[in-house]
PDB file of C-alpha atoms in Angstrom:
ATOM      1  CA  MET A   1       4.961  12.048  -5.189  1.00 46.00           C
ATOM      2  CA  PRO A   2       3.600  14.604  -7.607  1.00 54.00           C
ATOM      3  CA  GLY A   3      -0.257  14.577  -7.707  1.00 61.00           C
ATOM      4  CA  GLY A   4      -0.413  12.579  -4.393  1.00 78.00           C
ATOM      5  CA  ALA A   5      -2.476  13.051  -1.394  1.00 77.00           C
ATOM      6  CA  LEU A   6       0.028  15.286   0.311  1.00 74.00           C
ATOM      7  CA  GLU A   7       0.135  17.712  -2.671  1.00 75.00           C
ATOM      8  CA  VAL A   8      -3.664  18.186  -2.106  1.00 73.00           C
ATOM      9  CA  ALA A   9      -3.366  18.533   1.695  1.00 71.00           C
ATOM     10  CA  ALA A  10      -0.337  20.679   2.273  1.00 72.00           C
ATOM     11  CA  PRO A  11       0.195  23.204   3.178  1.00 78.00           C
ATOM     12  CA  PRO A  12      -2.962  23.247   5.204  1.00 79.00           C
ATOM     13  CA  TYR A  13      -5.029  26.469   5.382  1.00 83.00           C
ATOM     14  CA  GLU A  14      -4.272  27.914   8.803  1.00 87.00           C
ATOM     15  CA  PRO A  15      -5.592  31.457   9.145  1.00 89.00           C
ATOM     16  CA  GLU A  16      -4.368  33.615  12.202  1.00 92.00           C
ATOM     17  CA  GLY A  17      -6.132  32.552  15.228  1.00 93.00           C
ATOM     18  CA  THR A  18      -6.494  28.826  14.248  1.00 90.00           C
ATOM     19  CA  SER A  19      -6.776  26.840  17.627  1.00 91.00           C
ATOM     20  CA  PRO A  20      -3.873  24.687  18.635  1.00 87.00           C
ATOM     21  CA  GLY A  21      -6.013  21.539  18.264  1.00 87.00           C
ATOM     22  CA  VAL A  22      -6.725  22.313  14.690  1.00 88.00           C
ATOM     23  CA  LEU A  23      -3.199  23.163  14.021  1.00 86.00           C
ATOM     24  CA  LEU A  24      -2.076  19.798  15.348  1.00 86.00           C
ATOM     25  CA  PHE A  25      -4.771  17.928  13.501  1.00 87.00           C
ATOM     26  CA  ASN A  26      -3.899  19.641  10.081  1.00 86.00           C
ATOM     27  CA  ARG A  27      -0.181  18.983  10.470  1.00 84.00           C
ATOM     28  CA  ILE A  28      -0.552  15.357  11.640  1.00 87.00           C
ATOM     29  CA  ALA A  29      -2.982  14.868   8.752  1.00 88.00           C
ATOM     30  CA  ALA A  30      -0.338  16.155   6.261  1.00 86.00           C
ATOM     31  CA  LEU A  31       2.219  13.607   7.636  1.00 88.00           C
ATOM     32  CA  ARG A  32      -0.388  10.849   7.298  1.00 90.00           C
ATOM     33  CA  HIS A  33      -0.999  11.914   3.543  1.00 90.00           C
ATOM     34  CA  HIS A  34       2.830  11.792   3.127  1.00 90.00           C
ATOM     35  CA  ARG A  35       2.807   8.334   4.397  1.00 92.00           C
ATOM     36  CA  ALA A  36      -0.167   7.313   2.203  1.00 92.00           C
ATOM     37  CA  ASP A  37       1.736   8.553  -0.852  1.00 93.00           C
ATOM     38  CA  ALA A  38       4.762   6.585   0.323  1.00 94.00           C
ATOM     39  CA  HIS A  39       2.691   3.535   0.581  1.00 94.00           C
ATOM     40  CA  ALA A  40       1.122   3.918  -2.770  1.00 94.00           C
ATOM     41  CA  THR A  41       4.551   4.386  -4.389  1.00 94.00           C
ATOM     42  CA  ALA A  42       5.820   1.290  -2.740  1.00 95.00           C
ATOM     43  CA  TRP A  43       3.082  -1.010  -3.881  1.00 94.00           C
ATOM     44  CA  GLN A  44       2.916   0.466  -7.325  1.00 95.00           C
ATOM     45  CA  ALA A  45       6.733  -0.357  -7.562  1.00 96.00           C
ATOM     46  CA  GLN A  46       5.588  -3.999  -7.053  1.00 96.00           C
ATOM     47  CA  GLY A  47       3.111  -3.717  -9.932  1.00 96.00           C
ATOM     48  CA  LEU A  48       0.133  -3.886  -7.486  1.00 96.00           C
ATOM     49  CA  THR A  49      -3.177  -1.874  -7.916  1.00 93.00           C
ATOM     50  CA  ALA A  50      -5.194  -0.579  -4.978  1.00 90.00           C
ATOM     51  CA  ALA A  51      -7.337  -3.708  -5.145  1.00 94.00           C
ATOM     52  CA  GLY A  52      -4.254  -5.761  -5.309  1.00 94.00           C
ATOM     53  CA  ILE A  53      -2.774  -4.306  -2.060  1.00 92.00           C
ATOM     54  CA  VAL A  54      -6.114  -4.785  -0.274  1.00 92.00           C
ATOM     55  CA  ALA A  55      -6.264  -8.433  -1.260  1.00 94.00           C
ATOM     56  CA  LEU A  56      -2.576  -9.085  -0.468  1.00 94.00           C
ATOM     57  CA  ALA A  57      -2.143 -11.582   2.417  1.00 95.00           C
ATOM     58  CA  ASP A  58       0.543 -11.301   5.025  1.00 96.00           C
ATOM     59  CA  GLY A  59       3.815 -12.585   3.774  1.00 96.00           C
ATOM     60  CA  PRO A  60       7.128 -11.638   2.236  1.00 96.00           C
ATOM     61  CA  LEU A  61       5.857  -9.202  -0.437  1.00 96.00           C
ATOM     62  CA  ARG A  62       3.625  -7.275   2.060  1.00 96.00           C
ATOM     63  CA  ALA A  63       6.566  -7.133   4.441  1.00 97.00           C
ATOM     64  CA  ARG A  64       8.805  -5.618   1.646  1.00 96.00           C
ATOM     65  CA  ILE A  65       6.196  -3.100   0.749  1.00 96.00           C
ATOM     66  CA  GLU A  66       5.823  -2.042   4.460  1.00 95.00           C
ATOM     67  CA  ALA A  67       9.440  -1.675   4.796  1.00 97.00           C
ATOM     68  CA  GLU A  68       9.753   0.375   1.668  1.00 96.00           C
ATOM     69  CA  THR A  69       6.781   2.424   2.764  1.00 96.00           C
ATOM     70  CA  ASN A  70       8.729   3.205   6.094  1.00 96.00           C
ATOM     71  CA  LEU A  71      11.808   4.203   4.247  1.00 95.00           C
ATOM     72  CA  ARG A  72       9.942   6.514   1.960  1.00 94.00           C
ATOM     73  CA  ALA A  73       7.865   8.007   4.773  1.00 93.00           C
ATOM     74  CA  ALA A  74      10.987   8.637   6.874  1.00 93.00           C
ATOM     75  CA  SER A  75      12.028  11.537   4.556  1.00 88.00           C
ATOM     76  CA  ALA A  76       9.690  13.914   6.152  1.00 86.00           C
ATOM     77  CA  TYR A  77      11.425  13.350   9.507  1.00 89.00           C
ATOM     78  CA  ARG A  78      15.014  13.632   8.312  1.00 90.00           C
ATOM     79  CA  THR A  79      14.926  17.494   8.514  1.00 90.00           C
ATOM     80  CA  LEU A  80      14.246  17.290  12.222  1.00 91.00           C
ATOM     81  CA  SER A  81      17.239  16.949  14.673  1.00 95.00           C
ATOM     82  CA  ALA A  82      17.261  14.052  17.052  1.00 94.00           C
ATOM     83  CA  ASP A  83      15.966  16.241  19.866  1.00 95.00           C
ATOM     84  CA  GLU A  84      13.089  17.501  17.655  1.00 92.00           C
ATOM     85  CA  ARG A  85      12.196  13.887  16.795  1.00 92.00           C
ATOM     86  CA  ASP A  86      12.280  12.955  20.388  1.00 93.00           C
ATOM     87  CA  THR A  87      10.017  16.066  21.202  1.00 91.00           C
ATOM     88  CA  LEU A  88       7.598  15.149  18.384  1.00 88.00           C
ATOM     89  CA  HIS A  89       7.554  11.431  19.616  1.00 91.00           C
ATOM     90  CA  GLY A  90       7.001  12.418  23.242  1.00 91.00           C
ATOM     91  CA  GLY A  91       4.251  14.815  22.302  1.00 87.00           C
ATOM     92  CA  LEU A  92       2.459  12.300  20.182  1.00 86.00           C
ATOM     93  CA  LEU A  93       2.663   9.559  23.005  1.00 90.00           C
ATOM     94  CA  LYS A  94       0.768  12.091  25.273  1.00 87.00           C
ATOM     95  CA  LEU A  95      -2.027  12.029  22.847  1.00 82.00           C
ATOM     96  CA  VAL A  96      -2.839   8.405  23.565  1.00 75.00           C
TER      97      VAL A  96
END
């Protein structure tokens, strides 16, 4: 989404010598911003404002918006092979 959160946050500034922890934080944050953009696009497509999505109760419309968000956000992971996705998933689980 042009002009979205991801456009502002990516690519992150990572000078030589940046610690692995900061690299991980920056790259996960970029994925989070991508998801935020996907979410905003999904609720805007339903004619909602930011205030509208905050006030929206659980129900079929919220479920549709979440499903659309998931579909849009998945695009960042489609470039990864199944093995790469498994490695990413396993690595993220170790952070818990």
